[in-house]
Short mmCIF file of C-alpha atoms in Angstrom, two decimals:
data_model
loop_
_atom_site.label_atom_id
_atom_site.label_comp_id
_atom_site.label_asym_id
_atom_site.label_seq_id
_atom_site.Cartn_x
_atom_site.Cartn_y
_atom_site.Cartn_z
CA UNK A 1 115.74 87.26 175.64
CA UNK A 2 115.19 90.63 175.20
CA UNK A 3 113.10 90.98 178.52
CA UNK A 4 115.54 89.27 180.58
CA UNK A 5 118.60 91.45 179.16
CA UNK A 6 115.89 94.26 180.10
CA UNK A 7 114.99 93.31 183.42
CA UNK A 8 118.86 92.49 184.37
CA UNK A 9 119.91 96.04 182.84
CA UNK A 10 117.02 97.49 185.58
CA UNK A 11 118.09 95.69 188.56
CA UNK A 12 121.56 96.03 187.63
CA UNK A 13 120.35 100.15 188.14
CA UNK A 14 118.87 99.97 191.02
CA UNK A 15 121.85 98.28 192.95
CA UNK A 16 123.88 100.62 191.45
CA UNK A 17 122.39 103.25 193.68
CA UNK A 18 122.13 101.49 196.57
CA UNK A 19 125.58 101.80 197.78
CA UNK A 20 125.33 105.43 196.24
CA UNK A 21 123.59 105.75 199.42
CA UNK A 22 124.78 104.12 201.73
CA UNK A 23 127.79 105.80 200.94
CA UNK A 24 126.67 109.07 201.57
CA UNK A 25 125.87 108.22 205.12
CA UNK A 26 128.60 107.90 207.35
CA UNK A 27 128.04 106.85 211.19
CA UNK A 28 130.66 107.91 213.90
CA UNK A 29 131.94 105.47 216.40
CA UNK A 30 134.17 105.79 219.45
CA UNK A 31 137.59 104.13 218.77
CA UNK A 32 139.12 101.57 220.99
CA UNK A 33 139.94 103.74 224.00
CA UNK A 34 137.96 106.53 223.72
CA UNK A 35 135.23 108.14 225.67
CA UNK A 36 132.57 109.86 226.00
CA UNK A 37 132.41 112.56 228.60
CA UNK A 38 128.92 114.00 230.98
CA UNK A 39 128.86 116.41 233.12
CA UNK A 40 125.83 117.68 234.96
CA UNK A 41 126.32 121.18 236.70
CA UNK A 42 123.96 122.33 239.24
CA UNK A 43 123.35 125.18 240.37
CA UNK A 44 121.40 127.10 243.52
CA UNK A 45 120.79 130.80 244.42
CA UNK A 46 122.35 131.50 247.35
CA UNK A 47 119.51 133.64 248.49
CA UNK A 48 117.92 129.92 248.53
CA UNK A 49 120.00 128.01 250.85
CA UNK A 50 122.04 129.53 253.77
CA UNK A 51 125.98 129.13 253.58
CA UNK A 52 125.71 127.43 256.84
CA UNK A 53 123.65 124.20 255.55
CA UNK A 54 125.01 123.83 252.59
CA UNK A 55 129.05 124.27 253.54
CA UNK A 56 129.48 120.41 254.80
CA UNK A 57 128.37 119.61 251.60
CA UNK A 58 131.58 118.63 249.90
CA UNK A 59 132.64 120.30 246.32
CA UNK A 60 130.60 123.05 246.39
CA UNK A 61 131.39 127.12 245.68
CA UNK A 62 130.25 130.50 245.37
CA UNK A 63 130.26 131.56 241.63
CA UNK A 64 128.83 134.99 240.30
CA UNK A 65 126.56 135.19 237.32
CA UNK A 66 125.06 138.35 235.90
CA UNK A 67 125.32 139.71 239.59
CA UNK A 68 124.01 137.24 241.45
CA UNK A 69 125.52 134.35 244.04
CA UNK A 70 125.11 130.68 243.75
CA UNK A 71 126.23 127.73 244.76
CA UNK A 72 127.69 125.40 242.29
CA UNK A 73 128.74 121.44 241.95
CA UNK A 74 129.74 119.99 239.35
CA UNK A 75 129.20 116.01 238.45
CA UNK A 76 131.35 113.81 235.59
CA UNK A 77 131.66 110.41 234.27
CA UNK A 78 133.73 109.54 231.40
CA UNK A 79 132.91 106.23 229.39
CA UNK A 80 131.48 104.46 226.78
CA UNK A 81 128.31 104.95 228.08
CA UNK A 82 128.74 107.49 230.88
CA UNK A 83 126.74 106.75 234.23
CA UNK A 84 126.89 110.06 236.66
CA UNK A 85 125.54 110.00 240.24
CA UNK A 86 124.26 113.55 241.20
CA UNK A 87 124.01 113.48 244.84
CA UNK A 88 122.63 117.42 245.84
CA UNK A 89 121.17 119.12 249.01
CA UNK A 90 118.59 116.97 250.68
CA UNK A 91 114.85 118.30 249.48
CA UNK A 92 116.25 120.06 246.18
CA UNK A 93 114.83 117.56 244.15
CA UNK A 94 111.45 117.43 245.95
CA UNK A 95 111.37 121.56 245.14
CA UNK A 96 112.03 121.37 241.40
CA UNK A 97 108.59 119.69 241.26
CA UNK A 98 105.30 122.19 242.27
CA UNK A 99 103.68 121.03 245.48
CA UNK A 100 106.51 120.29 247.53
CA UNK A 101 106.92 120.96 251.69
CA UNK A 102 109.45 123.08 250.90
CA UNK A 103 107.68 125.08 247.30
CA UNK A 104 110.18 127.42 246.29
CA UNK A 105 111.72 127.97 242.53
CA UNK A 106 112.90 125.58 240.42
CA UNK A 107 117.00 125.25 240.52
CA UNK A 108 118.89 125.30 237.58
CA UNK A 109 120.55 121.68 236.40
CA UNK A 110 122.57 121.48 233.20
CA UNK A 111 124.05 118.67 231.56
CA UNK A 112 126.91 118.96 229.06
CA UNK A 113 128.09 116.12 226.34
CA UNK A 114 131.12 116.53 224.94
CA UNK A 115 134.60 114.73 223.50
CA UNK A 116 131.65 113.84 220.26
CA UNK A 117 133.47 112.34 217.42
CA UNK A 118 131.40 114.91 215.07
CA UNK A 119 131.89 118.18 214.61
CA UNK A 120 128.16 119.33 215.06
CA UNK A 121 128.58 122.80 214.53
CA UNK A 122 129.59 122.34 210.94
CA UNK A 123 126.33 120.48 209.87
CA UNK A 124 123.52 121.83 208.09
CA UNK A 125 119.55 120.32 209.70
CA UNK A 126 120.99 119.13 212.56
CA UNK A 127 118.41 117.08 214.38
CA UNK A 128 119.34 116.01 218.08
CA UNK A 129 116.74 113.38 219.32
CA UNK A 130 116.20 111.65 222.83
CA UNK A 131 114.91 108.44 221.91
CA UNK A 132 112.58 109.20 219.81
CA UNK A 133 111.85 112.83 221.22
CA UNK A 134 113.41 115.65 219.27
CA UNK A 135 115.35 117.82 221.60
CA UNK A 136 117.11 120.18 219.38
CA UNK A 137 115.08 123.17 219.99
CA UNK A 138 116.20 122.42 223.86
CA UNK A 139 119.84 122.55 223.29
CA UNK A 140 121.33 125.35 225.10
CA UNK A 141 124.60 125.50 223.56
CA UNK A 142 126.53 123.20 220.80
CA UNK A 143 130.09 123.55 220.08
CA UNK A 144 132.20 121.33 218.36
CA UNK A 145 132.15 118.27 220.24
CA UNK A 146 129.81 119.49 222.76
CA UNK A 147 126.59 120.34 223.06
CA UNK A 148 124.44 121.22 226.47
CA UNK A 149 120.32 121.05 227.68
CA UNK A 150 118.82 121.37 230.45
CA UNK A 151 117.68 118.33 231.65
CA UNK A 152 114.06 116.92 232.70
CA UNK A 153 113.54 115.68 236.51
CA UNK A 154 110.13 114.72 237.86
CA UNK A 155 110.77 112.79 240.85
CA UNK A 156 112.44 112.70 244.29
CA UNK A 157 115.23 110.22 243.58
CA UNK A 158 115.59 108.66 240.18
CA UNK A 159 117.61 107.31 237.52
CA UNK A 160 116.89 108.70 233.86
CA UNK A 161 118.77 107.54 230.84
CA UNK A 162 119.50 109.26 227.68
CA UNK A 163 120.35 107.94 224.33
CA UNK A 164 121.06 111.24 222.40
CA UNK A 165 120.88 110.28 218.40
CA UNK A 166 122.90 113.49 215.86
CA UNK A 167 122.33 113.85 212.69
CA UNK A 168 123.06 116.26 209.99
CA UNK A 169 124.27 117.12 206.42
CA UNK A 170 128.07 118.17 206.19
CA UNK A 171 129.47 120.57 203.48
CA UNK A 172 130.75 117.09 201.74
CA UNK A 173 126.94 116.28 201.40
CA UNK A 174 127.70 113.41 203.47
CA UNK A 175 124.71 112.73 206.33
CA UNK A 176 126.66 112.05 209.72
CA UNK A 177 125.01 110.68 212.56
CA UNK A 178 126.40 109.32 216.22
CA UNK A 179 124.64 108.22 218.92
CA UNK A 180 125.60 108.32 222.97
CA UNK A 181 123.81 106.92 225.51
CA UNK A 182 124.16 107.85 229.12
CA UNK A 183 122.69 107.47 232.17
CA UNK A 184 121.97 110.30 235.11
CA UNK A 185 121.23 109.24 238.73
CA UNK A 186 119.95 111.77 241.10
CA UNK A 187 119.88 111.20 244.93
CA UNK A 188 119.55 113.75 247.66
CA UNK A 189 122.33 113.84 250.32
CA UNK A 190 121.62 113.06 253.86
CA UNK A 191 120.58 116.19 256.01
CA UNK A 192 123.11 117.32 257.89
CA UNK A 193 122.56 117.76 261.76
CA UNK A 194 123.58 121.46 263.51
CA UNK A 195 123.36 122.22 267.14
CA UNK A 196 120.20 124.73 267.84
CA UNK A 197 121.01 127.52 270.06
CA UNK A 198 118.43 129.42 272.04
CA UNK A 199 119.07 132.37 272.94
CA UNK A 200 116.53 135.04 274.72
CA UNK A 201 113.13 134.29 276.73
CA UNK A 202 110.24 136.41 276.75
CA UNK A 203 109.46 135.65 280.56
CA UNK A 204 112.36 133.75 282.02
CA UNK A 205 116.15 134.25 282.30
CA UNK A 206 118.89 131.83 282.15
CA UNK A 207 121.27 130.66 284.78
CA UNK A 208 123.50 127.74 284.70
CA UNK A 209 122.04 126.31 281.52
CA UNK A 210 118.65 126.58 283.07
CA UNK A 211 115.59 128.98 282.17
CA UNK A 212 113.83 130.04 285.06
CA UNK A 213 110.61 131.12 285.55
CA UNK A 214 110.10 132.88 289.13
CA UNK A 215 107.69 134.55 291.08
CA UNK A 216 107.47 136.48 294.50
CA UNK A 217 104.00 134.37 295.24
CA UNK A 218 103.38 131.05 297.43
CA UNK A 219 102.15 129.27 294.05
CA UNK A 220 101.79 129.85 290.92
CA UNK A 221 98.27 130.53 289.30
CA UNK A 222 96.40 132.17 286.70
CA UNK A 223 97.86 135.90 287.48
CA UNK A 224 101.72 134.65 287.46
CA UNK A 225 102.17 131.75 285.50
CA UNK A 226 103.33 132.30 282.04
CA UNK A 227 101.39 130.41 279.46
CA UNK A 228 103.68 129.80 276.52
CA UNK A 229 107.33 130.51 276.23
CA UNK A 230 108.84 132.66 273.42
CA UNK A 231 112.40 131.52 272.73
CA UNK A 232 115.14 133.37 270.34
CA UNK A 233 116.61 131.03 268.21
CA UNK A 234 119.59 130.65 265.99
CA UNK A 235 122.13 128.67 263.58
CA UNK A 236 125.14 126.72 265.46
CA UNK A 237 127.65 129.83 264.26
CA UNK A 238 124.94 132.07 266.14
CA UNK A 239 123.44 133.54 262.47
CA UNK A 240 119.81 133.87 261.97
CA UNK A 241 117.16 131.90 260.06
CA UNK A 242 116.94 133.82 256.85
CA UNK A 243 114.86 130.71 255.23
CA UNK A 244 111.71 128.57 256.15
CA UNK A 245 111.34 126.44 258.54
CA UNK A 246 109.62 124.28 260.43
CA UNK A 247 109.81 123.06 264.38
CA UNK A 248 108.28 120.76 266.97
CA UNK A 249 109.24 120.22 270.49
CA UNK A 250 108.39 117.09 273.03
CA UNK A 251 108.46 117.38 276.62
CA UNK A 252 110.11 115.57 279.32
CA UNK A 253 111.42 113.07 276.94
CA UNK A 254 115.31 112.17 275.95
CA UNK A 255 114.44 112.04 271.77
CA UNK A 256 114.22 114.72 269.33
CA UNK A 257 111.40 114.95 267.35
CA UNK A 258 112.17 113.19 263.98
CA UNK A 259 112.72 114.94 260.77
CA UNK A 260 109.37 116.84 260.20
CA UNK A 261 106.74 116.36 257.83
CA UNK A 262 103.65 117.82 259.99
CA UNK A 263 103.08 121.51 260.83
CA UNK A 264 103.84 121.94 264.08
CA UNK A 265 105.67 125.48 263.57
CA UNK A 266 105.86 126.83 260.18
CA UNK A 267 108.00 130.47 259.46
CA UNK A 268 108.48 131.57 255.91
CA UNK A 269 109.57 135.08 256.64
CA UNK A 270 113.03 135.67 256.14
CA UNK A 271 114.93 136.86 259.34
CA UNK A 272 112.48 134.80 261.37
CA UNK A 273 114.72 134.57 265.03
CA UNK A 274 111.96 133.41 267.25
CA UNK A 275 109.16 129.79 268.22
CA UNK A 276 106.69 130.24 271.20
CA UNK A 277 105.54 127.20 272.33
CA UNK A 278 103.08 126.09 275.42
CA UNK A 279 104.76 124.38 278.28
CA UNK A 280 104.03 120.86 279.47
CA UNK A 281 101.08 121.45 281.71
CA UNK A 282 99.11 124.05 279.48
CA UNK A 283 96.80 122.55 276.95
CA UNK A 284 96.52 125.50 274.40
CA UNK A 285 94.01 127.88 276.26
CA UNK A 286 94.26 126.83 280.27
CA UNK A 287 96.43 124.95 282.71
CA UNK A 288 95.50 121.61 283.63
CA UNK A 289 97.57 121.84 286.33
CA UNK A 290 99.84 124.69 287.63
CA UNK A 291 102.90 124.09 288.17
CA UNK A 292 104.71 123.50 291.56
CA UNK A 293 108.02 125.13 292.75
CA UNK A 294 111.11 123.18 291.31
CA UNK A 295 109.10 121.96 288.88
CA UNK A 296 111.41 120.84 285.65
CA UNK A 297 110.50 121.10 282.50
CA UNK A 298 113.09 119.79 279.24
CA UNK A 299 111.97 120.46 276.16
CA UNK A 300 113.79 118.77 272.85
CA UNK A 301 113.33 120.84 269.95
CA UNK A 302 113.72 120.55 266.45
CA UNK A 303 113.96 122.91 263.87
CA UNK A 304 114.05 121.86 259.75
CA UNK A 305 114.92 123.92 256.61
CA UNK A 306 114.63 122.50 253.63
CA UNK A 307 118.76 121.09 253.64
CA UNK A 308 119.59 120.76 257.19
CA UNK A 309 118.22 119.80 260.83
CA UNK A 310 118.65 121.91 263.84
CA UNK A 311 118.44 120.87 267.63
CA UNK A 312 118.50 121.59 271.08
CA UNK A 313 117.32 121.09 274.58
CA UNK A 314 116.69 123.30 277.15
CA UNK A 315 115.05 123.05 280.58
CA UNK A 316 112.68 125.37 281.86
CA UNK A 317 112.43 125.49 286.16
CA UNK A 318 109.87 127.19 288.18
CA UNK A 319 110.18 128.44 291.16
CA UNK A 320 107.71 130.81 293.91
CA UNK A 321 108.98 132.66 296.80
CA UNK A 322 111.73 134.46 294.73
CA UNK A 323 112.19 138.12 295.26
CA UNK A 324 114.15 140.69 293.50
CA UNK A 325 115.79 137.76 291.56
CA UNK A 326 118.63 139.09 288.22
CA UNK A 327 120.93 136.18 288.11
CA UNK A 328 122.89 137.03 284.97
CA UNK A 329 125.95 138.25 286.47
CA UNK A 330 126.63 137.08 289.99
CA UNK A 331 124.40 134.18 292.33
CA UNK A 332 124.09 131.07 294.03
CA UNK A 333 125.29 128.07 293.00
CA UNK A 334 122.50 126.32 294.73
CA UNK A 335 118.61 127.40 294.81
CA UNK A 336 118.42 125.67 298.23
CA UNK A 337 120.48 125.12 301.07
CA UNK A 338 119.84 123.07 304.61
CA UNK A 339 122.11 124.35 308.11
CA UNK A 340 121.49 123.58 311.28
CA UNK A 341 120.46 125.80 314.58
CA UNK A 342 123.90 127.49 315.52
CA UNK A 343 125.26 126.77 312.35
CA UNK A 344 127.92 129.76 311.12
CA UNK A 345 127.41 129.10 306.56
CA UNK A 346 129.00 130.39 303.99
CA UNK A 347 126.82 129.77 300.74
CA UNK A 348 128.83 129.66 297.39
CA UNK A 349 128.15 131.55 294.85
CA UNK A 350 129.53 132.48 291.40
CA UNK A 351 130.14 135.70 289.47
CA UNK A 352 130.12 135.55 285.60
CA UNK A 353 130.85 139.17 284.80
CA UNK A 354 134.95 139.33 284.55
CA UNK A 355 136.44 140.72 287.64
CA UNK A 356 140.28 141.40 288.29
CA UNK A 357 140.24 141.14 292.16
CA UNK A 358 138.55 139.15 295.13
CA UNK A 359 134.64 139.93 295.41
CA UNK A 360 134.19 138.25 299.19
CA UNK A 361 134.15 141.30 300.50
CA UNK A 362 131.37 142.76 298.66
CA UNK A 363 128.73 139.81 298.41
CA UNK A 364 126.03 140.96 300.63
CA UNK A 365 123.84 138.49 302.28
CA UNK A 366 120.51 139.72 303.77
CA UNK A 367 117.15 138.10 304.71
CA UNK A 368 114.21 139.25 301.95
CA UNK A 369 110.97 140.81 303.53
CA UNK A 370 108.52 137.19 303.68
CA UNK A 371 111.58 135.84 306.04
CA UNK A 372 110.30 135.66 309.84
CA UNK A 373 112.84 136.91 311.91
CA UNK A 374 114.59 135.21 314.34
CA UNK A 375 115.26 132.02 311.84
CA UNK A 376 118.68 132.76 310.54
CA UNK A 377 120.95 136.39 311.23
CA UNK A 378 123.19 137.82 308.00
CA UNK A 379 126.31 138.71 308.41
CA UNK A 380 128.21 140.14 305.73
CA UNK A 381 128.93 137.06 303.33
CA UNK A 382 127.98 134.75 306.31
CA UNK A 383 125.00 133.29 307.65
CA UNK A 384 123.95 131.37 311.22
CA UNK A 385 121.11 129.23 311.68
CA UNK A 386 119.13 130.78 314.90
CA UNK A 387 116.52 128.12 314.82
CA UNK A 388 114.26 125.80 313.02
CA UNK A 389 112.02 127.18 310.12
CA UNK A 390 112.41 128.53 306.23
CA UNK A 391 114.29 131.89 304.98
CA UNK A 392 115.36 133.14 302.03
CA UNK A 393 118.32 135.22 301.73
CA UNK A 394 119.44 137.73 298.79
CA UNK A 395 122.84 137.98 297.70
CA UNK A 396 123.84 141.55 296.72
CA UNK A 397 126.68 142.22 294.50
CA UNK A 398 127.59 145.81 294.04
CA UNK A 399 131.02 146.12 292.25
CA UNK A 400 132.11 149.45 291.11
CA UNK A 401 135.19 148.36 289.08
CA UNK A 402 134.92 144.88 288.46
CA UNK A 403 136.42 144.62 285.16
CA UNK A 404 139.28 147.56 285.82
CA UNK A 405 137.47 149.46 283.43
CA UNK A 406 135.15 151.46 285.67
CA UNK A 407 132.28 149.49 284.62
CA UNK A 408 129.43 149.37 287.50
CA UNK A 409 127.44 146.48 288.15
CA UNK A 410 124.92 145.48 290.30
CA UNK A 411 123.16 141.55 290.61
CA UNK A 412 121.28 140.02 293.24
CA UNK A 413 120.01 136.98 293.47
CA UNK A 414 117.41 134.48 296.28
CA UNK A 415 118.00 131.05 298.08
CA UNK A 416 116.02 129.25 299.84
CA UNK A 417 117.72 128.56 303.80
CA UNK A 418 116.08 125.76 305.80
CA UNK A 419 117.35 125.46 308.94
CA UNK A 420 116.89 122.55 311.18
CA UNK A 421 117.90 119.94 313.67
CA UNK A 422 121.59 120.78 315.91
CA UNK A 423 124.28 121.71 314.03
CA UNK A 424 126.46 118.90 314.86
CA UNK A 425 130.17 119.61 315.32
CA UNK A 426 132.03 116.98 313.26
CA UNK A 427 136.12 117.42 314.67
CA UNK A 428 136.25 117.68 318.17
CA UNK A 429 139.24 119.49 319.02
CA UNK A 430 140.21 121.33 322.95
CA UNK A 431 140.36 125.26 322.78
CA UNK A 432 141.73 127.95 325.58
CA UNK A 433 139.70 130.99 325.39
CA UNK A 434 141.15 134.11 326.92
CA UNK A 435 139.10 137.07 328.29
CA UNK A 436 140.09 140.46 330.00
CA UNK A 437 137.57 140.79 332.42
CA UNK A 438 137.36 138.46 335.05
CA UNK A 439 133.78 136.38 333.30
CA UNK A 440 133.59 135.16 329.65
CA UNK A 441 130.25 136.10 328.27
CA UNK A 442 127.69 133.86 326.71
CA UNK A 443 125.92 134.65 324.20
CA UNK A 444 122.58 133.60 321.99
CA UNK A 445 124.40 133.86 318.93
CA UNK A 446 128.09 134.75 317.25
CA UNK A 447 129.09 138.17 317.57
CA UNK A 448 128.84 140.96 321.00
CA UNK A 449 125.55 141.99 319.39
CA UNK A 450 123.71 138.91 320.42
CA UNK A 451 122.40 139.26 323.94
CA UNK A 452 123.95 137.58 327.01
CA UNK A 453 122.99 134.22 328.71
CA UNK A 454 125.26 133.75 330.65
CA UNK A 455 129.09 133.43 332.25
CA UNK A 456 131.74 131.82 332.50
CA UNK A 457 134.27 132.23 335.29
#
């Protein structure tokens, strides 16, 4: 009897202290309606990641801190178990991990807990796990229902999820605990597209939209042809390319290159304004072939940086027998016109410097010094077919106030004139011609300089 009174007296003990403990542990719940909120910040040096890329990217803004610029977003969920999508600049992911295309420093992602049920700064050994890795030494701030950590990301595009466990001793010697789970998506956004604007050639000039290559020879060969091209390049608001990048070009073709993952052109100096390239016909040290005059070339070029896509065309012509040839402010509007004998032809041309009154009078036509004589005859802004054969003729444009500013300029540029067949009169209409002297004179061409064939009574 005595052992069972003893044995009931011990057990009766030991329950005793069982709810002693449990008692002293107290768990914190969310109550019906509440939430828990997430927020994951990131942020980007702007020395990183030009204004340009990264503007189209909605929700995103300049912030200062300790001096220097970044650009900063700001993700949020608020639930029971929060779920937030961060969607950032395409390749940012790819360059928080080492060995990426793109390299570069690591950017700076924060995520923030808060609207906690404890207060976490009033507990003594607090102990934040992650599952079951302890974080606590990670935490980069705590307040009282907050607390903040820099986050770990390994991958391109993934989903991590979090089930943060608190616990801690409170001055009521009570040990608190609460748990929140949450999950964090990242994604990258889609790289935006930009128009790619060239703009200087090492060797040819551009009219119309088209770069021209010329020279004053028959045919182009090893002495005249250029063997690669060296365009100036910039943003589609005209800035340069402060960050790396890389380019390809195909030829003769109506696609871009795709988004590029080989090295066709790499540039990792900042301020980099320039890609040389080889045209179509030139294999990397000779020409296969040299090309012919009127020859086209179109070249579609990309250019990638690490958030956005750049692109342009641009078509490159050849063409021999050109002389004395600067058509940036005032030429032809074709490279090649076709008269016939005894054809009077007025070529059009175009002037893209400003001018304030009519130029007509001061367009200069003239035959260049390869032209046999006898083909075609210049006459101020005019020109007559003679007879059948190939000129070319220069347009001069002198203009010694064409802006009303007192600005002089001066811009010539070649055509090619073949002349041949009859010119063929088209409206046949009667005409009385009236002469002093008692014969009308024919002539060999239009104008009393031509020399006399003949009368007319």
């Amino acid at each position: 009897m005595k052992k069972t009174l003893a044995l009931v007296l011990a057990l009766l003990m030991v329950l005793a202290l069982v709810p002693t403990a449990f008692a002293d542990t107290h768990v914190l719940t969310l109550s019906e309606g509440e939430k828990y909120k997430v927020e994951v910040t990131v942020w980007i040096a702007k020395e990183d990641v030009d204004s340009v890329e990264i503007a189209s990217v909605n929700g995103w803004k300049i912030v200062n801190s300790s001096g220097k610029d970044y650009y900063m977003k700001t993700f949020s969920s608020e639930a029971v178990e929060p779920s937030v999508n961060v969607s950032v600049p395409y390749g940012m992911i790819n360059r928080i991990s080492s060995g990426t295309l793109w390299g570069g420093t690591q950017a700076d992602v924060e995520v923030t807990v808060s609207q906690l049920k404890g207060d976490w700064t009033a507990v003594s050994d607090l102990v934040v796990t992650n599952y079951d890795k302890d974080i606590t030494s990670d935490l980069k701030k705590i307040t009282a229902d907050s607390v903040s950590f820099y986050p770990e990301i390994t991958a391109e595009s993934l989903v991590r999820s979090y089930s943060l466990n608190f616990s801690g001793k409170g001055s009521d010697n009570v040990d608190y605990k609460e748990n929140v789970k949450f999950t964090i998506s990242y994604t990258n956004t889609t790289k935006p597209v930009y128009d790619l604007k060239f703009t200087s050639c090492d060797n040819a000039v551009l009219k119309d939209g088209v770069w021209f290559v010329d020279t004053s020879a028959e045919a182009f060969e090893a002495s005249n042809t250029p063997k690669s091209f060296t365009f100036g390049i910039a943003k589609n608001n005209g800035s340069k390319f402060t960050e790396e990048f890389y380019w390809a070009q195909s030829y003769n073709t109506d696609s871009y290159p795709p988004a590029i993952y080989k090295e066709t052109g790499k540039y990792e100096s900042a301020g980099t304004t320039q890609i040389t390239f080889n045209s179509s016909s030139f294999d990397g040290t000779y020409f296969r072939t040299y090309p012919k005059n009127n020859q086209t070339d179109t070249a579609m070029v990309t250019v990638e940086t690490e958030y956005a896509i750049y692109r342009g065309s641009l078509k490159i012509k050849y063409r021999t027998d050109v002389w004395n040839i600067d058509p940036k402010g005032g030429f032809f509007d074709k490279d090649e016109y076709t008269i016939g004998v005894n054809e009077v032809f007025t070529p059009s041309y175009t002037t893209t410097v400003p001018v304030w009154h009519d130029v007509a009078s001061i367009v200069k036509l003239s035959q260049t010094a390869n032209t046999e004589k006898g083909i075609i005859d210049c006459d101020g802004n005019k020109i007559t077919g003679l007879r059948e054969g190939t000129a070319y003729i220069v347009l001069d444009y002198t203009d010694d106030d064409p802006d009303g500013l007192g600005t002089k300029v001066t811009y010539t540029d070649t055509a090619k004139v073949t002349v041949k067949g009859t010119y063929q009169v088209t409206d046949k209409a009667n005409y009385i011609v009236t002469t002093s002297s008692s014969n009308l004179n024919v002539r060999s061409g239009a104008g009393t300089k031509y020399s006399k064939i003949g009368s007319l009574a």
